C-alpha positions as a printed NumPy array, in Angstrom:
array([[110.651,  64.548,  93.379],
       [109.943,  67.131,  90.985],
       [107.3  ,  69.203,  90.296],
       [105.619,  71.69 ,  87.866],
       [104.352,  74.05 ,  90.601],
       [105.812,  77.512,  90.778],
       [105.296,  77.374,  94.102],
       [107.637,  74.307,  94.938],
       [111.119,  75.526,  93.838],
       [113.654,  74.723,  96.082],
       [115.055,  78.016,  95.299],
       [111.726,  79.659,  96.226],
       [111.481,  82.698,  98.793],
       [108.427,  82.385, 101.024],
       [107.586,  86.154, 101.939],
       [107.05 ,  86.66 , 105.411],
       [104.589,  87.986, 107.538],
       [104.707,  91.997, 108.807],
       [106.05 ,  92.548, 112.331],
       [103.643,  93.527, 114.686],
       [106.229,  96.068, 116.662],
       [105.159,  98.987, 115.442],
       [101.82 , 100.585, 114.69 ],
       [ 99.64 ,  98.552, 112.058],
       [100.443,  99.109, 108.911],
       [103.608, 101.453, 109.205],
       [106.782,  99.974, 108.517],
       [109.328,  98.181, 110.765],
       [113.129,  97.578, 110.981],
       [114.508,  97.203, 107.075],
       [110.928,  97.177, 105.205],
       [111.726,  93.971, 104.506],
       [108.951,  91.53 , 105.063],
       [105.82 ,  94.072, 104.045],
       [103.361,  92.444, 102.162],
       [100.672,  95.538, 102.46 ],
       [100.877,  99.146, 103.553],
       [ 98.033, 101.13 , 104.889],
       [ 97.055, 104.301, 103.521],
       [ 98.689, 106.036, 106.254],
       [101.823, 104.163, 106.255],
       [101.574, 104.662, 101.624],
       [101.433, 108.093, 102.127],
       [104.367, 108.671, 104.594],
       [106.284, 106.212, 102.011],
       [105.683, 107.6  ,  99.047],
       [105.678, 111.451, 101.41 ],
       [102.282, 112.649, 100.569],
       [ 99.038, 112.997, 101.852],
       [ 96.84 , 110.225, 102.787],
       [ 94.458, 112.096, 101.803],
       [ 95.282, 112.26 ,  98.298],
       [ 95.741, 108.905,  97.969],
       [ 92.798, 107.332,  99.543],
       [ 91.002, 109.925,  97.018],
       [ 92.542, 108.494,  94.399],
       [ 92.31 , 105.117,  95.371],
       [ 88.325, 105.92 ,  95.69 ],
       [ 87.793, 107.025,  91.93 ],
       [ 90.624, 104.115,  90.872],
       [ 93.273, 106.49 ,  89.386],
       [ 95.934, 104.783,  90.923],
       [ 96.525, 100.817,  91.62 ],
       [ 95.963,  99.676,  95.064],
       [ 94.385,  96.326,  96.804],
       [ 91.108,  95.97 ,  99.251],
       [ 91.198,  93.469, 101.188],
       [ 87.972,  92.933, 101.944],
       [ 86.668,  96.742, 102.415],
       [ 90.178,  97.489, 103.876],
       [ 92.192,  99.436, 101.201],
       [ 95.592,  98.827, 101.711],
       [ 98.686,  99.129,  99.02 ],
       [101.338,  96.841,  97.735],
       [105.385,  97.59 ,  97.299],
       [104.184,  97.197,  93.552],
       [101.381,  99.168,  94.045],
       [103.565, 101.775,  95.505],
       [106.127, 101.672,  92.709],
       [103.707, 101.593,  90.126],
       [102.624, 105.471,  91.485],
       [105.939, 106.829,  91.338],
       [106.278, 105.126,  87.755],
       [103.063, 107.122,  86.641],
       [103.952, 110.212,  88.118],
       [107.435, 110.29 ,  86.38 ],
       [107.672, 113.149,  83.946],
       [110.554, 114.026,  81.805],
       [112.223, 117.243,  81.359],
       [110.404, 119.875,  79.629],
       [112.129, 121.517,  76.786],
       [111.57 , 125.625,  77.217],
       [112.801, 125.861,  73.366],
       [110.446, 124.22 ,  71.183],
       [107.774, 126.165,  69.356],
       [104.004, 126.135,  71.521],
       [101.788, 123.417,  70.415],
       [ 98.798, 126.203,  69.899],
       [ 99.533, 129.577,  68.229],
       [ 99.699, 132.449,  71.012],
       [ 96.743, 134.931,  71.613],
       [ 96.916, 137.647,  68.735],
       [ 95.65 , 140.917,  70.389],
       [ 93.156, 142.604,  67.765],
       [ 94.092, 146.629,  67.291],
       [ 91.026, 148.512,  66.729]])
């Protein structure tokens, strides 16, 4: 029988739950499997501090997902930091966008 529902595919991968080995929230074995980090387990990920990025998560600066009052972060959530964060390289040869500071003589 076939259906219109996304969800059906016979080719569809049904994510599964996170292993409850290790501490909640950090990851276990291959990362495979993760659904949601915690901020703890984010910020080792992504090698920063927690503290940074529950701030940010607080004034909404970066994406992340509450479930319920929990805040807790996605893989895209995760990738989706990095991707902001990205900067190119700076090019030291180009003129300054603002004149430089002219020192009066008196």
């Amino acid at each position: 029988m076939k259906t219109d529902d996304p969800l059906h595919h016979s080719n569809a991968v049904t994510p599964e739950l996170p292993r409850q080995s290790g501490p909640a929230g950090s990851p276990t074995g291959d990362d495979a499997g993760h659904l949601l980090y915690t901020p703890a387990a984010a910020a080792e990920r992504l090698t920063i501090g927690e503290s940074w990025l529950r701030r940010k998560a607080g004034q909404r600066l970066i994406p992340c997902t509450f479930v319920g009052k929990h805040l807790r972060f996605s893989d895209e959530d995760l990738r989706a930091i990095v991707a902001a964060g990205r900067r190119g390289p700076s090019q030291r040869n180009q003129a300054p966008s603002r004149p430089g500071r002219q020192l009066s003589r008196r």
